[in-house]
PDB file of C-alpha atoms in Angstrom:
ATOM      1  CA  MET J   1     -93.730 301.654  51.910  1.00  0.00           C
ATOM      2  CA  TYR J   2     -95.737 299.148  49.927  1.00  0.00           C
ATOM      3  CA  VAL J   3     -94.563 295.569  49.551  1.00  0.00           C
ATOM      4  CA  ILE J   4     -95.310 292.370  47.693  1.00  0.00           C
ATOM      5  CA  LEU J   5     -93.966 289.309  49.440  1.00  0.00           C
ATOM      6  CA  VAL J   6     -93.750 285.825  47.942  1.00  0.00           C
ATOM      7  CA  TYR J   7     -92.389 282.823  49.739  1.00  0.00           C
ATOM      8  CA  ASP J   8     -91.386 279.345  48.706  1.00  0.00           C
ATOM      9  CA  VAL J   9     -90.782 277.275  51.800  1.00  0.00           C
ATOM     10  CA  HIS J  10     -90.895 273.579  52.557  1.00  0.00           C
ATOM     11  CA  GLN J  11     -94.359 272.151  53.215  1.00  0.00           C
ATOM     12  CA  LYS J  12     -93.384 271.577  56.856  1.00  0.00           C
ATOM     13  CA  ARG J  13     -92.872 275.301  57.402  1.00  0.00           C
ATOM     14  CA  VAL J  14     -95.735 276.677  55.297  1.00  0.00           C
ATOM     15  CA  GLY J  15     -98.196 276.945  58.181  1.00  0.00           C
ATOM     16  CA  LYS J  16     -95.855 278.991  60.354  1.00  0.00           C
ATOM     17  CA  MET J  17     -94.790 281.243  57.483  1.00  0.00           C
ATOM     18  CA  LEU J  18     -98.389 281.864  56.420  1.00  0.00           C
ATOM     19  CA  LYS J  19     -99.334 282.807  59.969  1.00  0.00           C
ATOM     20  CA  LEU J  20     -96.357 285.147  60.295  1.00  0.00           C
ATOM     21  CA  CYS J  21     -96.980 286.936  56.986  1.00  0.00           C
ATOM     22  CA  ARG J  22    -100.679 287.337  57.718  1.00  0.00           C
ATOM     23  CA  ARG J  23     -99.774 289.238  60.885  1.00  0.00           C
ATOM     24  CA  TYR J  24     -98.043 291.906  58.823  1.00  0.00           C
ATOM     25  CA  LEU J  25     -99.577 291.812  55.346  1.00  0.00           C
ATOM     26  CA  ASN J  26    -102.671 290.857  53.373  1.00  0.00           C
ATOM     27  CA  TRP J  27    -102.803 287.435  51.802  1.00  0.00           C
ATOM     28  CA  ILE J  28    -103.741 287.683  48.146  1.00  0.00           C
ATOM     29  CA  GLN J  29    -102.906 284.336  46.578  1.00  0.00           C
ATOM     30  CA  ASN J  30    -101.276 281.043  47.460  1.00  0.00           C
ATOM     31  CA  SER J  31     -97.938 282.212  48.922  1.00  0.00           C
ATOM     32  CA  VAL J  32     -98.313 285.876  47.947  1.00  0.00           C
ATOM     33  CA  PHE J  33     -98.943 288.822  50.268  1.00  0.00           C
ATOM     34  CA  GLU J  34     -99.124 292.553  49.835  1.00  0.00           C
ATOM     35  CA  GLY J  35     -99.608 295.612  51.925  1.00  0.00           C
ATOM     36  CA  ALA J  36     -98.427 298.884  53.314  1.00  0.00           C
ATOM     37  CA  ILE J  37     -95.825 298.398  56.019  1.00  0.00           C
ATOM     38  CA  SER J  38     -93.246 300.565  57.769  1.00  0.00           C
ATOM     39  CA  GLU J  39     -89.554 299.820  57.315  1.00  0.00           C
ATOM     40  CA  LEU J  40     -89.309 298.883  60.966  1.00  0.00           C
ATOM     41  CA  LYS J  41     -92.201 296.422  60.757  1.00  0.00           C
ATOM     42  CA  LEU J  42     -90.731 294.924  57.605  1.00  0.00           C
ATOM     43  CA  LYS J  43     -87.423 294.362  59.412  1.00  0.00           C
ATOM     44  CA  GLU J  44     -89.342 292.675  62.224  1.00  0.00           C
ATOM     45  CA  LEU J  45     -91.125 290.432  59.713  1.00  0.00           C
ATOM     46  CA  ILE J  46     -87.835 289.498  58.030  1.00  0.00           C
ATOM     47  CA  PHE J  47     -86.214 288.788  61.387  1.00  0.00           C
ATOM     48  CA  GLU J  48     -89.090 286.511  62.386  1.00  0.00           C
ATOM     49  CA  ALA J  49     -89.042 284.822  58.973  1.00  0.00           C
ATOM     50  CA  TRP J  50     -85.368 283.940  59.486  1.00  0.00           C
ATOM     51  CA  GLN J  51     -86.329 282.058  62.656  1.00  0.00           C
ATOM     52  CA  ILE J  52     -88.724 279.890  60.656  1.00  0.00           C
ATOM     53  CA  MET J  53     -86.755 279.378  57.445  1.00  0.00           C
ATOM     54  CA  ASP J  54     -84.152 276.868  56.437  1.00  0.00           C
ATOM     55  CA  GLU J  55     -82.037 279.164  54.267  1.00  0.00           C
ATOM     56  CA  SER J  56     -80.538 276.261  52.345  1.00  0.00           C
ATOM     57  CA  TYR J  57     -84.004 275.368  51.047  1.00  0.00           C
ATOM     58  CA  ASP J  58     -86.489 278.197  51.579  1.00  0.00           C
ATOM     59  CA  SER J  59     -86.778 281.507  49.849  1.00  0.00           C
ATOM     60  CA  ILE J  60     -88.642 284.769  50.319  1.00  0.00           C
ATOM     61  CA  ILE J  61     -88.698 287.571  47.772  1.00  0.00           C
ATOM     62  CA  ILE J  62     -89.852 291.028  48.787  1.00  0.00           C
ATOM     63  CA  PHE J  63     -90.578 293.709  46.216  1.00  0.00           C
ATOM     64  CA  SER J  64     -91.017 297.137  47.665  1.00  0.00           C
ATOM     65  CA  SER J  65     -92.099 300.468  46.356  1.00  0.00           C
ATOM     66  CA  ARG J  66     -91.999 303.717  48.243  1.00  0.00           C
ATOM     67  CA  ASN J  67     -95.386 304.630  46.874  1.00  0.00           C
ATOM     68  CA  GLU J  68     -98.358 302.347  46.321  1.00  0.00           C
ATOM     69  CA  ARG J  69     -99.434 304.483  43.352  1.00  0.00           C
ATOM     70  CA  TRP J  70     -96.330 303.389  41.461  1.00  0.00           C
ATOM     71  CA  LEU J  71     -97.721 299.888  41.290  1.00  0.00           C
ATOM     72  CA  ASP J  72    -100.754 298.731  39.365  1.00  0.00           C
ATOM     73  CA  LYS J  73    -102.447 295.455  40.152  1.00  0.00           C
ATOM     74  CA  GLN J  74    -104.468 293.388  37.736  1.00  0.00           C
ATOM     75  CA  VAL J  75    -106.212 290.148  38.715  1.00  0.00           C
ATOM     76  CA  ILE J  76    -107.066 287.651  35.975  1.00  0.00           C
ATOM     77  CA  GLY J  77    -109.441 284.841  36.820  1.00  0.00           C
ATOM     78  CA  LEU J  78    -110.429 284.188  40.373  1.00  0.00           C
ATOM     79  CA  GLU J  79    -109.797 286.791  43.080  1.00  0.00           C
ATOM     80  CA  LYS J  80    -108.792 284.328  45.805  1.00  0.00           C
ATOM     81  CA  ASN J  81    -108.553 286.652  48.773  1.00  0.00           C
ATOM     82  CA  GLU J  82    -112.259 287.406  48.433  1.00  0.00           C
ATOM     83  CA  ILE J  83    -113.045 283.742  48.908  1.00  0.00           C
ATOM     84  CA  ASP J  84    -110.623 283.631  51.799  1.00  0.00           C
ATOM     85  CA  GLN J  85    -112.787 286.028  53.780  1.00  0.00           C
ATOM     86  CA  PHE J  86    -115.577 283.472  53.896  1.00  0.00           C
ATOM     87  CA  LEU J  87    -113.400 280.596  55.058  1.00  0.00           C
TER      88      LEU J  87
ATOM     89  CA  MET N   1     -93.081 298.542  31.796  1.00  0.00           C
ATOM     90  CA  TYR N   2     -91.865 296.206  34.506  1.00  0.00           C
ATOM     91  CA  VAL N   3     -94.082 293.427  35.844  1.00  0.00           C
ATOM     92  CA  ILE N   4     -94.272 290.843  38.566  1.00  0.00           C
ATOM     93  CA  LEU N   5     -96.583 287.966  37.705  1.00  0.00           C
ATOM     94  CA  VAL N   6     -97.802 285.318  40.131  1.00  0.00           C
ATOM     95  CA  TYR N   7    -100.110 282.503  39.192  1.00  0.00           C
ATOM     96  CA  ASP N   8    -102.105 279.969  41.131  1.00  0.00           C
ATOM     97  CA  VAL N   9    -103.473 277.392  38.739  1.00  0.00           C
ATOM     98  CA  HIS N  10    -104.555 273.781  39.065  1.00  0.00           C
ATOM     99  CA  GLN N  11    -101.732 271.238  39.004  1.00  0.00           C
ATOM    100  CA  LYS N  12    -103.012 269.960  35.638  1.00  0.00           C
ATOM    101  CA  ARG N  13    -102.360 273.348  34.025  1.00  0.00           C
ATOM    102  CA  VAL N  14     -99.119 274.305  35.789  1.00  0.00           C
ATOM    103  CA  GLY N  15     -96.823 272.957  33.057  1.00  0.00           C
ATOM    104  CA  LYS N  16     -98.511 274.923  30.298  1.00  0.00           C
ATOM    105  CA  MET N  17     -98.675 278.111  32.352  1.00  0.00           C
ATOM    106  CA  LEU N  18     -95.025 277.856  33.347  1.00  0.00           C
ATOM    107  CA  LYS N  19     -94.002 277.394  29.715  1.00  0.00           C
ATOM    108  CA  LEU N  20     -96.123 280.355  28.617  1.00  0.00           C
ATOM    109  CA  CYS N  21     -94.826 282.731  31.292  1.00  0.00           C
ATOM    110  CA  ARG N  22     -91.222 281.735  30.649  1.00  0.00           C
ATOM    111  CA  ARG N  23     -91.633 282.831  27.019  1.00  0.00           C
ATOM    112  CA  TYR N  24     -92.354 286.392  28.165  1.00  0.00           C
ATOM    113  CA  LEU N  25     -90.768 286.818  31.601  1.00  0.00           C
ATOM    114  CA  ASN N  26     -88.024 285.547  33.896  1.00  0.00           C
ATOM    115  CA  TRP N  27     -88.902 282.852  36.364  1.00  0.00           C
ATOM    116  CA  ILE N  28     -87.763 283.827  39.850  1.00  0.00           C
ATOM    117  CA  GLN N  29     -89.518 281.505  42.271  1.00  0.00           C
ATOM    118  CA  ASN N  30     -92.135 278.765  42.281  1.00  0.00           C
ATOM    119  CA  SER N  31     -95.000 280.447  40.410  1.00  0.00           C
ATOM    120  CA  VAL N  32     -93.461 283.939  40.316  1.00  0.00           C
ATOM    121  CA  PHE N  33     -92.049 285.742  37.285  1.00  0.00           C
ATOM    122  CA  GLU N  34     -90.694 289.198  36.640  1.00  0.00           C
ATOM    123  CA  GLY N  35     -89.370 291.219  33.788  1.00  0.00           C
ATOM    124  CA  ALA N  36     -89.541 294.169  31.462  1.00  0.00           C
ATOM    125  CA  ILE N  37     -92.296 293.761  28.896  1.00  0.00           C
ATOM    126  CA  SER N  38     -94.148 296.015  26.473  1.00  0.00           C
ATOM    127  CA  GLU N  39     -97.865 296.636  26.941  1.00  0.00           C
ATOM    128  CA  LEU N  40     -98.563 294.799  23.713  1.00  0.00           C
ATOM    129  CA  LYS N  41     -96.562 291.737  24.744  1.00  0.00           C
ATOM    130  CA  LEU N  42     -98.292 291.749  28.127  1.00  0.00           C
ATOM    131  CA  LYS N  43    -101.680 291.746  26.405  1.00  0.00           C
ATOM    132  CA  GLU N  44    -100.514 288.805  24.295  1.00  0.00           C
ATOM    133  CA  LEU N  45     -99.407 286.949  27.421  1.00  0.00           C
ATOM    134  CA  ILE N  46    -102.748 287.603  29.137  1.00  0.00           C
ATOM    135  CA  PHE N  47    -104.658 286.502  26.049  1.00  0.00           C
ATOM    136  CA  GLU N  48    -102.678 283.254  25.885  1.00  0.00           C
ATOM    137  CA  ALA N  49    -103.098 282.711  29.626  1.00  0.00           C
ATOM    138  CA  TRP N  50    -106.887 282.924  29.218  1.00  0.00           C
ATOM    139  CA  GLN N  51    -106.711 280.008  26.756  1.00  0.00           C
ATOM    140  CA  ILE N  52    -105.017 277.864  29.410  1.00  0.00           C
ATOM    141  CA  MET N  53    -106.899 278.946  32.539  1.00  0.00           C
ATOM    142  CA  ASP N  54    -110.100 277.768  34.101  1.00  0.00           C
ATOM    143  CA  GLU N  55    -111.293 281.124  35.409  1.00  0.00           C
ATOM    144  CA  SER N  56    -113.531 279.528  38.012  1.00  0.00           C
ATOM    145  CA  TYR N  57    -110.464 278.007  39.677  1.00  0.00           C
ATOM    146  CA  ASP N  58    -107.237 279.636  38.483  1.00  0.00           C
ATOM    147  CA  SER N  59    -105.857 283.038  39.204  1.00  0.00           C
ATOM    148  CA  ILE N  60    -103.085 285.271  37.919  1.00  0.00           C
ATOM    149  CA  ILE N  61    -102.041 288.527  39.543  1.00  0.00           C
ATOM    150  CA  ILE N  62     -99.924 290.999  37.644  1.00  0.00           C
ATOM    151  CA  PHE N  63     -98.277 293.942  39.373  1.00  0.00           C
ATOM    152  CA  SER N  64     -96.855 296.490  37.020  1.00  0.00           C
ATOM    153  CA  SER N  65     -94.726 299.539  37.371  1.00  0.00           C
ATOM    154  CA  ARG N  66     -93.912 301.988  34.629  1.00  0.00           C
ATOM    155  CA  ASN N  67     -90.348 302.140  35.826  1.00  0.00           C
ATOM    156  CA  GLU N  68     -88.214 299.301  37.172  1.00  0.00           C
ATOM    157  CA  ARG N  69     -86.372 301.748  39.448  1.00  0.00           C
ATOM    158  CA  TRP N  70     -89.583 302.271  41.417  1.00  0.00           C
ATOM    159  CA  LEU N  71     -89.337 298.708  42.647  1.00  0.00           C
ATOM    160  CA  ASP N  72     -86.719 297.278  44.978  1.00  0.00           C
ATOM    161  CA  LYS N  73     -86.189 293.556  45.232  1.00  0.00           C
ATOM    162  CA  GLN N  74     -84.795 291.741  48.213  1.00  0.00           C
ATOM    163  CA  VAL N  75     -84.180 287.987  48.289  1.00  0.00           C
ATOM    164  CA  ILE N  76     -84.035 286.250  51.659  1.00  0.00           C
ATOM    165  CA  GLY N  77     -82.686 282.719  51.764  1.00  0.00           C
ATOM    166  CA  LEU N  78     -82.115 280.770  48.591  1.00  0.00           C
ATOM    167  CA  GLU N  79     -82.011 282.551  45.235  1.00  0.00           C
ATOM    168  CA  LYS N  80     -83.861 279.865  43.279  1.00  0.00           C
ATOM    169  CA  ASN N  81     -83.523 281.190  39.760  1.00  0.00           C
ATOM    170  CA  GLU N  82     -79.752 280.757  40.021  1.00  0.00           C
ATOM    171  CA  ILE N  83     -80.234 277.053  40.647  1.00  0.00           C
ATOM    172  CA  ASP N  84     -82.707 276.911  37.807  1.00  0.00           C
ATOM    173  CA  GLN N  85     -80.038 277.830  35.299  1.00  0.00           C
ATOM    174  CA  PHE N  86     -78.272 274.548  35.968  1.00  0.00           C
ATOM    175  CA  LEU N  87     -81.371 272.393  35.624  1.00  0.00           C
TER     176      LEU N  87
END
Protein backbone atom coordinates (compact mmCIF):
# COMPACT_ATOMS: atom_id res chain seq x y z
CA MET A 1 0.00 0.00 0.00
CA TYR A 2 0.98 3.61 -0.46
CA VAL A 3 0.63 6.11 2.37
CA ILE A 4 0.85 9.79 3.13
CA LEU A 5 1.47 10.51 6.78
CA VAL A 6 1.20 13.91 8.45
CA TYR A 7 1.82 14.54 12.10
CA ASP A 8 1.20 17.43 14.43
CA VAL A 9 2.97 16.76 17.70
CA HIS A 10 4.30 18.96 20.46
CA GLN A 11 7.72 20.50 19.82
CA LYS A 12 9.18 18.31 22.58
CA ARG A 13 8.27 15.15 20.67
CA VAL A 14 9.01 16.29 17.11
CA GLY A 15 12.55 14.91 17.03
CA LYS A 16 11.51 11.41 18.07
CA MET A 17 8.53 11.35 15.72
CA LEU A 18 10.61 12.56 12.78
CA LYS A 19 13.19 9.86 13.42
CA LEU A 20 10.52 7.17 13.69
CA CYS A 21 8.71 8.18 10.49
CA ARG A 22 11.96 8.42 8.55
CA ARG A 23 12.66 4.78 9.39
CA TYR A 24 9.52 3.72 7.55
CA LEU A 25 8.74 6.44 5.00
CA ASN A 26 10.25 9.23 2.92
CA TRP A 27 10.20 12.72 4.31
CA ILE A 28 8.77 15.15 1.78
CA GLN A 29 7.95 18.33 3.67
CA ASN A 30 7.89 19.69 7.19
CA SER A 31 5.85 17.01 9.01
CA VAL A 32 4.78 15.10 5.89
CA PHE A 33 5.97 11.67 4.76
CA GLU A 34 5.04 9.32 1.98
CA GLY A 35 5.96 5.92 0.74
CA ALA A 36 5.11 2.36 -0.06
CA ILE A 37 4.73 0.27 3.07
CA SER A 38 3.24 -3.11 3.95
CA GLU A 39 0.23 -3.28 6.26
CA LEU A 40 2.35 -5.02 8.86
CA LYS A 41 5.05 -2.34 8.78
CA LEU A 42 2.40 0.36 8.99
CA LYS A 43 0.96 -1.29 12.11
CA GLU A 44 4.47 -1.37 13.58
CA LEU A 45 4.91 2.34 12.81
CA ILE A 46 1.56 3.20 14.40
CA PHE A 47 2.37 1.11 17.46
CA GLU A 48 5.71 2.88 17.88
CA ALA A 49 4.08 6.27 17.30
CA TRP A 50 1.68 5.58 20.18
CA GLN A 51 4.67 5.16 22.49
CA ILE A 52 5.88 8.65 21.58
CA MET A 53 2.59 10.54 21.39
CA ASP A 54 0.51 12.29 23.99
CA GLU A 55 -2.91 11.46 22.55
CA SER A 56 -4.56 14.37 24.32
CA TYR A 57 -2.38 16.78 22.34
CA ASP A 58 -0.74 15.08 19.36
CA SER A 59 -2.24 13.90 16.13
CA ILE A 60 -1.22 11.76 13.18
CA ILE A 61 -3.26 11.40 10.01
CA ILE A 62 -2.52 8.58 7.60
CA PHE A 63 -4.02 8.50 4.12
CA SER A 64 -3.59 5.23 2.35
CA SER A 65 -4.23 3.98 -1.12
CA ARG A 66 -3.93 0.41 -2.26
CA ASN A 67 -2.26 1.55 -5.43
CA GLU A 68 0.27 4.34 -5.85
CA ARG A 69 -1.07 5.01 -9.36
CA TRP A 70 -4.36 6.17 -7.87
CA LEU A 71 -2.60 9.16 -6.41
CA ASP A 72 -1.07 12.05 -8.30
CA LYS A 73 1.44 14.35 -6.68
CA GLN A 74 2.09 17.93 -7.65
CA VAL A 75 4.74 20.10 -5.98
CA ILE A 76 4.38 23.88 -6.19
CA GLY A 77 7.35 26.00 -5.22
CA LEU A 78 10.32 24.45 -3.54
CA GLU A 79 10.81 20.68 -3.55
CA LYS A 80 12.13 20.42 0.02
CA ASN A 81 13.15 16.79 0.11
CA GLU A 82 15.70 17.47 -2.61
CA ILE A 83 17.40 20.00 -0.39
CA ASP A 84 17.18 17.57 2.49
CA GLN A 85 19.50 15.16 0.70
CA PHE A 86 22.33 17.68 0.91
CA LEU A 87 21.91 18.41 4.60
CA MET B 1 -11.43 14.97 -7.74
CA TYR B 2 -10.31 14.58 -4.16
CA VAL B 3 -7.18 16.31 -2.87
CA ILE B 4 -4.90 16.47 0.10
CA LEU B 5 -2.94 19.71 0.29
CA VAL B 6 -0.01 20.38 2.59
CA TYR B 7 1.89 23.63 2.70
CA ASP B 8 5.13 24.74 4.25
CA VAL B 9 5.39 28.50 3.98
CA HIS B 10 7.23 31.17 5.93
CA GLN B 11 5.53 32.27 9.15
CA LYS B 12 4.87 35.70 7.58
CA ARG B 13 2.69 34.12 4.89
CA VAL B 14 0.94 31.43 6.95
CA GLY B 15 -2.14 33.53 7.73
CA LYS B 16 -2.84 34.35 4.10
CA MET B 17 -2.22 30.78 2.94
CA LEU B 18 -4.47 29.34 5.64
CA LYS B 19 -7.26 31.73 4.67
CA LEU B 20 -6.88 30.88 0.99
CA CYS B 21 -6.88 27.11 1.49
CA ARG B 22 -9.87 27.26 3.82
CA ARG B 23 -11.88 28.92 1.03
CA TYR B 24 -11.43 25.82 -1.14
CA LEU B 25 -10.79 22.88 1.19
CA ASN B 26 -11.35 21.58 4.71
CA TRP B 27 -8.64 22.16 7.25
CA ILE B 28 -7.74 18.92 9.00
CA GLN B 29 -4.45 19.50 10.79
CA ASN B 30 -1.79 22.17 11.15
CA SER B 31 -0.98 22.94 7.51
CA VAL B 32 -3.01 20.08 6.00
CA PHE B 33 -6.27 20.35 4.06
CA GLU B 34 -8.46 17.92 2.20
CA GLY B 35 -11.59 17.94 0.16
CA ALA B 36 -13.45 17.36 -3.06
CA ILE B 37 -12.67 20.05 -5.61
CA SER B 38 -13.10 20.49 -9.36
CA GLU B 39 -10.05 20.75 -11.59
CA LEU B 40 -10.96 24.33 -12.40
CA LYS B 41 -11.26 25.32 -8.74
CA LEU B 42 -7.95 23.61 -8.00
CA LYS B 43 -6.28 25.63 -10.74
CA GLU B 44 -7.77 28.78 -9.22
CA LEU B 45 -6.43 27.81 -5.80
CA ILE B 46 -2.96 27.14 -7.22
CA PHE B 47 -2.99 30.43 -9.11
CA GLU B 48 -3.93 32.33 -5.95
CA ALA B 49 -1.32 30.43 -3.93
CA TRP B 50 1.37 31.56 -6.38
CA GLN B 51 0.46 35.19 -5.60
CA ILE B 52 1.12 34.56 -1.90
CA MET B 53 4.17 32.29 -2.08
CA ASP B 54 7.85 33.00 -2.29
CA GLU B 55 8.81 30.07 -4.51
CA SER B 56 12.42 30.15 -3.38
CA TYR B 57 11.30 29.34 0.17
CA ASP B 58 7.72 28.07 0.28
CA SER B 59 6.30 24.79 -0.84
CA ILE B 60 2.89 23.27 -1.43
CA ILE B 61 2.29 19.60 -2.18
CA ILE B 62 -1.02 18.48 -3.60
CA PHE B 63 -1.96 14.81 -3.76
CA SER B 64 -5.00 14.11 -5.84
CA SER B 65 -7.14 11.12 -6.50
CA ARG B 66 -9.90 10.90 -9.05
CA ASN B 67 -12.05 9.06 -6.57
CA GLU B 68 -12.32 9.66 -2.83
CA ARG B 69 -13.00 5.94 -2.28
CA TRP B 70 -9.45 5.17 -3.41
CA LEU B 71 -8.15 6.87 -0.30
CA ASP B 72 -8.56 5.69 3.28
CA LYS B 73 -8.01 8.06 6.16
CA GLN B 74 -6.99 7.07 9.64
CA VAL B 75 -6.61 9.55 12.50
CA ILE B 76 -4.39 8.59 15.43
CA GLY B 77 -4.62 10.69 18.57
CA LEU B 78 -6.47 13.97 18.57
CA GLU B 79 -8.88 14.82 15.76
CA LYS B 80 -7.96 18.51 15.52
CA ASN B 81 -10.55 19.72 13.05
CA GLU B 82 -13.27 18.85 15.56
CA ILE B 83 -11.72 21.23 18.06
CA ASP B 84 -11.38 23.82 15.35
CA GLN B 85 -15.13 24.05 14.95
CA PHE B 86 -15.41 25.50 18.44
CA LEU B 87 -12.70 28.11 17.97
